[in-house]
Amino acid sequence: MGGPADIRIREMTPPDAQEVALLSGELGYPVPLDVMRQRLEYLMGQPDHAIFVASYLDGVKGWISVAITHHLCVESRAEITALV
C-alpha cells in the first residue's frame, strides 16, 4: 500500500487527457476526450499557463491549472484556474 511519499506531482501530458476528463466530469464539468486533449495541447504551448497532475500508484488522482494574469492596478500574479 502506498503512502504520501508515493504521490507524484508532474506536468500534465497528452496521455493524461482521459483521466483528466473523467475527473472533470466527476465534479460536474464533463468534457469529451477529444476536446480535453485539444485544450490540454493548446495550454501546454502557452508560456503563461501551467498544468500539473497528482498521480498516485495506478493513475491521475487530481490536477491543477495555473495561469499568469496581468492587471492594470496590481502586479501580475499566478491564479489557479481549475483544481480537481
Coordinates of C-alpha atoms in Angstrom, one line a residue:
M1 CA 0.0 0.0 0.0
G2 CA 1.3 3.4 -0.9
G3 CA 1.7 6.4 1.3
P4 CA 2.1 10.2 0.9
A5 CA 5.6 9.7 -0.5
D6 CA 4.1 7.9 -3.4
I7 CA 2.2 10.9 -4.7
R8 CA 4.0 12.4 -7.7
I9 CA 3.4 15.9 -8.9
R10 CA 4.3 16.4 -12.6
E11 CA 3.4 18.3 -15.7
M12 CA 0.3 17.1 -17.5
T13 CA 0.9 15.3 -20.8
P14 CA -1.4 14.4 -23.6
P15 CA -1.8 10.8 -22.4
D16 CA -3.3 12.1 -19.2
A17 CA -6.3 13.6 -21.1
Q18 CA -8.6 10.6 -20.5
E19 CA -8.1 10.6 -16.7
V20 CA -8.3 14.4 -16.5
A21 CA -11.5 14.4 -18.5
L22 CA -13.0 11.7 -16.2
L23 CA -12.1 13.7 -13.0
S24 CA -13.5 16.9 -14.5
G25 CA -16.8 15.0 -15.2
E26 CA -17.0 13.7 -11.7
L27 CA -17.1 17.3 -10.5
G28 CA -19.9 18.2 -12.9
Y29 CA -17.7 19.6 -15.7
P30 CA -18.0 16.9 -18.4
V31 CA -15.6 17.4 -21.3
P32 CA -15.4 15.0 -24.2
L33 CA -12.0 13.3 -24.5
D34 CA -11.1 14.8 -27.9
V35 CA -12.0 18.3 -26.6
M36 CA -9.9 17.8 -23.4
R37 CA -7.0 16.6 -25.4
Q38 CA -7.2 19.7 -27.7
R39 CA -7.4 22.0 -24.7
L40 CA -4.6 20.3 -23.0
E41 CA -2.3 20.5 -26.0
Y42 CA -3.2 24.2 -26.5
L43 CA -2.5 25.1 -22.9
M44 CA 0.8 23.2 -22.9
G45 CA 2.0 25.6 -25.6
Q46 CA 1.1 28.8 -23.7
P47 CA 4.1 30.4 -21.9
D48 CA 1.8 32.0 -19.2
H49 CA 0.0 28.8 -18.3
A50 CA 1.0 25.6 -16.4
I51 CA -0.9 22.4 -15.8
F52 CA 0.1 19.6 -13.4
V53 CA -1.3 16.3 -12.3
A54 CA -1.0 14.5 -9.0
S55 CA -0.5 10.8 -9.7
Y56 CA -0.7 8.0 -7.2
L57 CA 0.0 4.4 -7.8
D58 CA -2.4 3.5 -10.6
G59 CA -3.2 6.9 -12.2
V60 CA -4.1 10.5 -12.0
K61 CA -5.9 11.5 -8.8
G62 CA -6.0 15.2 -9.3
W63 CA -4.9 18.1 -11.4
I64 CA -4.4 21.9 -11.3
S65 CA -4.3 24.6 -14.0
V66 CA -2.5 27.9 -13.2
A67 CA -2.3 31.0 -15.4
I68 CA -0.3 34.2 -15.1
T69 CA -2.8 37.1 -15.1
H70 CA -2.0 40.7 -15.9
H71 CA -3.9 43.7 -14.4
L72 CA -3.7 47.4 -14.6
C73 CA -4.0 48.2 -10.9
V74 CA -2.0 45.3 -9.4
E75 CA 1.1 43.3 -10.2
S76 CA 0.9 40.2 -12.4
R77 CA 0.2 37.1 -10.5
A78 CA -0.5 33.4 -10.8
E79 CA -4.1 32.4 -10.5
I80 CA -5.5 28.9 -10.1
T81 CA -8.0 28.5 -13.0
A82 CA -9.0 24.9 -12.1
L83 CA -8.4 22.5 -9.3
V84 CA -9.6 18.9 -9.2

